[in-house]
XYZ file of C-alpha atoms in Angstrom:
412
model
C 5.319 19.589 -1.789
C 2.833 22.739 -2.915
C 4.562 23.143 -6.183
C 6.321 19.992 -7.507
C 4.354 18.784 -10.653
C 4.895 14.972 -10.140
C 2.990 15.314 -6.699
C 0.220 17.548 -8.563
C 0.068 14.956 -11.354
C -0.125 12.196 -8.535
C -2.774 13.972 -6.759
C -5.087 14.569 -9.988
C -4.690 11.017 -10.690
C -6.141 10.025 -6.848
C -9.005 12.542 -7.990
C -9.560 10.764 -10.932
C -9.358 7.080 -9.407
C -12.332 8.483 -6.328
C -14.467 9.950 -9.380
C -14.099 6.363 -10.475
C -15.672 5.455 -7.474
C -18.679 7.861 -8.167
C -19.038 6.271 -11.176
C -19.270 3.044 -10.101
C -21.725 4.053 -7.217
C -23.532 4.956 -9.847
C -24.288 1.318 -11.387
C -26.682 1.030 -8.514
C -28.948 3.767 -9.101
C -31.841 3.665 -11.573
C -31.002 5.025 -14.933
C -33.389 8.125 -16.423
C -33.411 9.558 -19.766
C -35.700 11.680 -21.670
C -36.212 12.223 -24.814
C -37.686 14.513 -27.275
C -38.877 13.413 -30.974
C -40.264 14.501 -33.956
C -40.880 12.192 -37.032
C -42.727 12.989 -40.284
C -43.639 10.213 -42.713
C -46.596 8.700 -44.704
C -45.170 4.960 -44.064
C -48.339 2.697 -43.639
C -47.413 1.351 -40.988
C -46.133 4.669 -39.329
C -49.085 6.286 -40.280
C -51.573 3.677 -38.646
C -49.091 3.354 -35.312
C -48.932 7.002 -34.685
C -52.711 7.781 -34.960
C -52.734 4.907 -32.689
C -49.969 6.471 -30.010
C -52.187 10.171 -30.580
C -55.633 8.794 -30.010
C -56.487 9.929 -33.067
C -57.847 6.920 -35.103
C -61.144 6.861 -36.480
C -63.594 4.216 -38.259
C -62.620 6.206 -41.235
C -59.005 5.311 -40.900
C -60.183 1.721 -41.481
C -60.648 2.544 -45.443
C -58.606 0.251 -47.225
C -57.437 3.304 -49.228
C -56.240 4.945 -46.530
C -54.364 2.370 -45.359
C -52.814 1.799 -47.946
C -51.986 5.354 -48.883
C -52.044 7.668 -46.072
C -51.540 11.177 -46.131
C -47.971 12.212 -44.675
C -48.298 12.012 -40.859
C -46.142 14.170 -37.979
C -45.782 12.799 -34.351
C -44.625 14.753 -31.577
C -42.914 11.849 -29.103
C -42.061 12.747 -25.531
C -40.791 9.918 -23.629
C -39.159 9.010 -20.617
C -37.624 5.743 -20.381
C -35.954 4.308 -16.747
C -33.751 0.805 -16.367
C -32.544 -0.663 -12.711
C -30.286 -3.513 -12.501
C -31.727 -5.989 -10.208
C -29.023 -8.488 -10.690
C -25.996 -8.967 -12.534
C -24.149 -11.686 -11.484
C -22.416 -9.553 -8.675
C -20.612 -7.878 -11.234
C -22.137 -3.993 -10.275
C -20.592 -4.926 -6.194
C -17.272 -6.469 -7.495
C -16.793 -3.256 -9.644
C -17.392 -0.857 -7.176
C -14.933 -2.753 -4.861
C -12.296 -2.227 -7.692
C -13.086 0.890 -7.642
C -12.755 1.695 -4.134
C -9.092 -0.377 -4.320
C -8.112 1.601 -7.679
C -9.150 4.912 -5.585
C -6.560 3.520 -2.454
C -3.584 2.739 -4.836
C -3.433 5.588 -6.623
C -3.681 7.231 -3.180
C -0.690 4.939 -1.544
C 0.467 6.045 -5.377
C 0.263 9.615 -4.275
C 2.138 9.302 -1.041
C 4.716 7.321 -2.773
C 5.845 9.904 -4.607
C 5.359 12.640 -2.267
C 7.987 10.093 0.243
C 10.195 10.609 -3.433
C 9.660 14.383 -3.461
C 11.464 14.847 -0.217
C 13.854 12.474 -0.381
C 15.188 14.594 -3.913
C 14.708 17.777 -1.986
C 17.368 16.555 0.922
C 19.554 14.726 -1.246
C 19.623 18.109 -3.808
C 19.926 19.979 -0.276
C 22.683 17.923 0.791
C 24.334 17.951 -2.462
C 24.418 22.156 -2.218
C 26.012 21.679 1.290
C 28.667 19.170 -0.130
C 28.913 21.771 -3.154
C 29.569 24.510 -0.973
C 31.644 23.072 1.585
C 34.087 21.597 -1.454
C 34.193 25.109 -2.676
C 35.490 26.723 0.425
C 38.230 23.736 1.057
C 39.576 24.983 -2.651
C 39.523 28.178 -1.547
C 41.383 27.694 1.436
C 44.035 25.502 -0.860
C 44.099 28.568 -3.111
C 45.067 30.996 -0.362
C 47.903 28.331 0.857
C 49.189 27.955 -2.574
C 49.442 31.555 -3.122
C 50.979 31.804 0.340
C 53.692 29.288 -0.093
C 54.251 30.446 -3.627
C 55.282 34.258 -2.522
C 57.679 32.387 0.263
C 59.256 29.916 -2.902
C 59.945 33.585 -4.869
C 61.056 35.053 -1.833
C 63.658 32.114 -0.602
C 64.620 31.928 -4.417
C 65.588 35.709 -4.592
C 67.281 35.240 -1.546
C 69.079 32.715 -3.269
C 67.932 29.857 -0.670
C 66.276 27.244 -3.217
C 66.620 26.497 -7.042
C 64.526 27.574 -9.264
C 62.267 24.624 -9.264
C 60.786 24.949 -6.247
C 58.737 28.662 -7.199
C 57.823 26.847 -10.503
C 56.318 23.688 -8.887
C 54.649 26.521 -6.316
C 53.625 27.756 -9.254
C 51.943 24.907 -10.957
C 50.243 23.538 -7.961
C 48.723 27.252 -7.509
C 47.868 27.123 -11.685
C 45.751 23.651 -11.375
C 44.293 24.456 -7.975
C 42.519 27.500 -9.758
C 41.264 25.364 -12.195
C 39.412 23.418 -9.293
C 38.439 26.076 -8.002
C 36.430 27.322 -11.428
C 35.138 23.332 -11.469
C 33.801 24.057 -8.049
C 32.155 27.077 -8.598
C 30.441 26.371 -11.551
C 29.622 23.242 -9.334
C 27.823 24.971 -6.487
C 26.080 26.769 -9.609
C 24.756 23.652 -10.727
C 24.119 22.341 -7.287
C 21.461 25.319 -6.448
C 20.013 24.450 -9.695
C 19.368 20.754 -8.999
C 18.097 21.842 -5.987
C 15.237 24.112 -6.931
C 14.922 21.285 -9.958
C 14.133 19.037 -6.935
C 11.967 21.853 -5.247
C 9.466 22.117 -8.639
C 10.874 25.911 -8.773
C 12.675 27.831 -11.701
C 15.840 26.711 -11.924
C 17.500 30.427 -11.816
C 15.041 31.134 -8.512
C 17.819 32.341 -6.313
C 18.439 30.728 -2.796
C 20.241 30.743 0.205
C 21.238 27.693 1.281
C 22.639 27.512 5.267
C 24.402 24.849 7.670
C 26.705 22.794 7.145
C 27.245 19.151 6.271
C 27.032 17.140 9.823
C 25.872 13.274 11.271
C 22.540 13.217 11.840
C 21.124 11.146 14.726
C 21.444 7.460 13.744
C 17.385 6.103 13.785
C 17.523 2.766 12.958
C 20.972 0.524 14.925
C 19.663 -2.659 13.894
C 18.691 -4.449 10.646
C 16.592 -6.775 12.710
C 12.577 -5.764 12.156
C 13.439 -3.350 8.968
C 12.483 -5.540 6.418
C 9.110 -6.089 7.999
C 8.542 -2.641 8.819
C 9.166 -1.689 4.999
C 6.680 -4.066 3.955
C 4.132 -2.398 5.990
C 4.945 1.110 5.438
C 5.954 1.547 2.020
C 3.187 2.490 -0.210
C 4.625 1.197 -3.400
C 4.265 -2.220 -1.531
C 0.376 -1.169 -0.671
C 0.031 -0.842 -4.163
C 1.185 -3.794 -5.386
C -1.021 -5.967 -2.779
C -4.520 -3.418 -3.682
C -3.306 -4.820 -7.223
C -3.581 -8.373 -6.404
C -6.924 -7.803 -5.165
C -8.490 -5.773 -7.890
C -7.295 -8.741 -10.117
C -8.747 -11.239 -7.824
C -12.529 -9.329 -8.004
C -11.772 -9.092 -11.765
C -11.585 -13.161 -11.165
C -14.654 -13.304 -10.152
C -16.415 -10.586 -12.593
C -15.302 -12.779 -15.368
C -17.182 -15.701 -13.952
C -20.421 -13.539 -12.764
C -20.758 -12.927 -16.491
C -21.639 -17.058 -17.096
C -24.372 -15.847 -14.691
C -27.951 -14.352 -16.738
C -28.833 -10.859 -15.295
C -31.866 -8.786 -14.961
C -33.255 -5.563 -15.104
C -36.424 -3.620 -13.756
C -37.434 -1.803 -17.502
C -40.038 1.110 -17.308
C -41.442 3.557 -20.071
C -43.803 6.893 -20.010
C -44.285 8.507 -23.795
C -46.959 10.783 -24.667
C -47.508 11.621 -28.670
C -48.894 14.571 -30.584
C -49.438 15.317 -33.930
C -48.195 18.789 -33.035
C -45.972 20.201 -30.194
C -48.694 22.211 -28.325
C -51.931 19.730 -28.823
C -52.643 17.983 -26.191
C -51.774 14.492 -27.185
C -52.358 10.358 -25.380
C -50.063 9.080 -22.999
C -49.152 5.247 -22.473
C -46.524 3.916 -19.772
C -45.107 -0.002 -19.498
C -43.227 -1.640 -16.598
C -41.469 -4.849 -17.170
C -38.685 -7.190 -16.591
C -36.257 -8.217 -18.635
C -33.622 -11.923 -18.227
C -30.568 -11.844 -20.259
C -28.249 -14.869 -20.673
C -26.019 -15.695 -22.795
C -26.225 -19.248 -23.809
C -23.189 -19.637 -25.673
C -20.595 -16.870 -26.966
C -17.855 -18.798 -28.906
C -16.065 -19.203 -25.621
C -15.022 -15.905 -25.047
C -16.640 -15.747 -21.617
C -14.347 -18.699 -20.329
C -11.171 -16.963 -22.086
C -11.827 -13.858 -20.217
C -11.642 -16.381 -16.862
C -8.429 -17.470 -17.593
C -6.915 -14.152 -18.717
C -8.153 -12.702 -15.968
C -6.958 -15.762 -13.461
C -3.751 -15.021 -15.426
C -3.008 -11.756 -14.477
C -3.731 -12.406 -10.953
C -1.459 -14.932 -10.533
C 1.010 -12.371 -12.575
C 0.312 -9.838 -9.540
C 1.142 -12.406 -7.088
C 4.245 -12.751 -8.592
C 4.992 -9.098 -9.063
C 4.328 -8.768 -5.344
C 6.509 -11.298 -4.481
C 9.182 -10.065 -6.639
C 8.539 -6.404 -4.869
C 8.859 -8.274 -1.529
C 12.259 -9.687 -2.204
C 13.579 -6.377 -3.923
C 12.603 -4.214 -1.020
C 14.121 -6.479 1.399
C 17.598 -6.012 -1.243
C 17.168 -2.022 -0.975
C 16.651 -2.048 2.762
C 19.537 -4.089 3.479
C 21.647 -1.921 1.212
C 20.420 1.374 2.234
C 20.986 0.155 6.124
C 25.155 -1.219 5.211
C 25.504 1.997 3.114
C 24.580 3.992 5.886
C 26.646 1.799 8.524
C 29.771 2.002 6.380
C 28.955 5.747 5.529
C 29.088 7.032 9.083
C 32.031 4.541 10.106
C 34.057 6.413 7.305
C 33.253 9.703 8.393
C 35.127 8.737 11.690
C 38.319 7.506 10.036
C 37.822 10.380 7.375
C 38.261 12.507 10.562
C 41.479 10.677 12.236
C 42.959 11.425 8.413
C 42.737 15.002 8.253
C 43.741 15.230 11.742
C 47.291 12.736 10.803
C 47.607 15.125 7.800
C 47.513 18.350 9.393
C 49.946 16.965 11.761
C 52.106 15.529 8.893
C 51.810 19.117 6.971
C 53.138 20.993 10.324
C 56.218 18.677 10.579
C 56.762 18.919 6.955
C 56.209 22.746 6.964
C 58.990 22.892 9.959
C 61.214 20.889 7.881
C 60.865 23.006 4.544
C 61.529 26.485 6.972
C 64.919 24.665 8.080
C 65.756 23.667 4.448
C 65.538 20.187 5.579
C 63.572 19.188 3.175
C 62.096 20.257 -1.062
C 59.031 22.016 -1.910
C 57.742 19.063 -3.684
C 57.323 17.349 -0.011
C 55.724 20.414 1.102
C 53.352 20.044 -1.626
C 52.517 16.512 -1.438
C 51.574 17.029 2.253
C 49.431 20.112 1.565
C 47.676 18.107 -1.629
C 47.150 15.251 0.970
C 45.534 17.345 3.512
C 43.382 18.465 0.693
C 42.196 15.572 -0.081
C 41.601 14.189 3.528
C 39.103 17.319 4.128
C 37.643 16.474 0.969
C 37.273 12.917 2.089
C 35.562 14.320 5.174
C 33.157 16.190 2.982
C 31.819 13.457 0.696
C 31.462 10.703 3.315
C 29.612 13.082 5.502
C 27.368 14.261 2.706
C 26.876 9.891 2.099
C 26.042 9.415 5.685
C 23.565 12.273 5.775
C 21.688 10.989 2.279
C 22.141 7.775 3.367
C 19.506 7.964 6.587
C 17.332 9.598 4.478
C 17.629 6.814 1.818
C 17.327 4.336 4.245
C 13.812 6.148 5.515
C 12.832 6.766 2.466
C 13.589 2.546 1.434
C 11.495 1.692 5.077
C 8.506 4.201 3.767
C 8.883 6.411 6.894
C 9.832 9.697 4.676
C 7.500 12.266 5.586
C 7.180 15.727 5.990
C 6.325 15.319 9.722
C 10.434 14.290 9.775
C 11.015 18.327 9.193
């Protein structure tokens, strides 16, 4: 959670979305700018307006001459101009409210995929366990192949069993190897996924403990899940702030048929140079603006923008129906899951039973090698079994919490 870069690329986008806010805070405030000219001309009309602005006109200026040719002309211009909105169809309030809803999604946004962070770091956790745990049941079959393989040899020299039997000993030894190179390179890959999942290097050495095992069993009833997911996920959040951005956007598309109007004021003092003292002049006033008629763009934007909210309404409900689908699957996934892991444990206990009668058997020359084998590859397979559903029923609660939106870090 400090170092994963989709959480850091989440959380920069939340900043973003509450400078947003700023922003739009902003559209309230009186607007200030100053500004510093200089302009050098002998326009006529220049010329006559700036001695004007300077307070530098004279009866002599009024020779027609003069007018009509002045001498070039500089004016220093310091002004400071200020605007306030006093109404703008509501447009200035409905855009800080999307504001304040774009800030909350891409917050529920954040959290999202901090729930998705976690969730990868105990499935990739999980999957080390399973990695590890499938490694040491090769191993074991390894050591059991090379054992029965030395007692084929040995019965064969004795002259006790054909040939056969040390060379199917053999074989089974020869491809359980090969697993065991698959499942090394496996575990290999596993740690990697898991730092991967972490936001680490992906050669950062770890030790991984424990062992794969049930966890406690939060949720016994689909009953109330659906309706808890709809409240707690924050993908679902998301989708709702959506709708209602897009239903303010409704209604800033029709506050633009409205005319708006602003407070306008102006201070400006001109020189003919930049340290004479020079004449000052201010004006306050208010300005209406309305558009009369704009080719009907202003009614398009109403039904685009009617549109798209009705398109969010549908998304939602879409979202609705599919998190319902992944709630009911994570919950039988997990059901069937853990009821496997309880008949994947009545199998390896039948087969080591089964391997001990068989093993008897083979020691009395009652039965062939390839029996033997069959029962060892079987018992192999159960603990395997074992392995994999446990690993399912372990991701699976954490896929179902993570489905519900109840995946936090507060769960570890």
């Amino acid at each position: 959670l400090e170092r994963h870069p989709a959480l850091r690329a989440a959380g920069y986008q939340a900043a973003a979305a509450a400078a947003g806010v700023d922003q739009a805070r902003a559209g309230f405030l009186p607007r200030v700018d100053f500004s510093e000219g200089i302009t050098r001309s002998d326009n006529p009309v220049y010329a006559f307006g700036a001695l004007l602005n300077q307070g530098r006109f004279t009866q002599a200026d009024f020779a027609v001459e003069r007018l009509n040719h002045p001498d070039p002309l500089t004016n220093w211009r310091t002004n400071i101009a200020g605007s306030l909105p006093l109404f703008k169809g509501g447009r200035r309030l409905l855009g800080y409210q999307q504001a304040q809803i774009g800030h909350e999604s891409a917050e529920r946004g954040r959290a999202r995929v901090e729930q998705e962070v976690i969730f990868g770091v105990i499935r990739a956790y999980y999957g080390v366990l399973l990695a590890q745990e499938a490694q040491a049941t090769v191993e074991v079959s390894v050591r059991t192949a090379e054992a029965n393989l030395a007692a084929a040899e040995s019965r064969y020299e004795a002259g006790m069993v054909v040939a056969s039997d040390a060379l199917a000993a053999r074989v089974r030894l020869a491809r359980l190897k090969e697993e065991a190179i698959a499942a090394a390179n496996q575990v290999r890959l596993a740690h990697a996924g898991l730092n991967d999942a972490m936001g680490v290097a992906l050669d950062q050495p770890n030790r991984i403990p424990g062992r794969l095992d049930l966890t406690p069993l939060r949720s016994e009833r689909l009953v109330g899940l659906e309706t808890l997911a709809r409240e707690q996920r924050p993908d679902y959040r998301q989708a709702t702030l959506e709708e209602q951005r897009l239903e303010k956007e409704v209604l800033r598309a029709k506050g633009a048929l409205l005319p708006s109007m602003h407070l306008m004021g102006n201070y400006e003092i001109n020189t003919h140079r930049i340290s004479a003292d020079g004449q000052d002049s201010w004006s306050v006033g208010v300005v209406l603006n309305w558009n009369l008629f704009s080719g009907g763009a202003d009614r398009a934007r109403i039904v685009e923008a009617q549109a798209s909210h009705q398109r969010a309404t549908a998304l939602r409900e879409r979202m609705a129906s599919a998190i319902a689908l992944e709630v009911r699957d994570a919950f039988l996934a997990l059901q069937t899951a853990r009821e496997r892991v309880t008949v994947a444990k009545d199998a390896i206990a039948l087969a080591e039973e089964s391997l001990r009668i068989v093993q008897d058997r083979y020691e009395n020359d009652l039965t062939t090698i390839v029996e033997l084998l069959d029962s060892e590859t079987a018992l192999t397979a159960a603990r395997t079994n074992l392995t994999r559903t446990l690993y399912e029923a372990t991701v699976g609660q954490a896929r179902l919490d993570l489905s519900l939106g109840t995946l936090d870090r507060a769960r570890f």
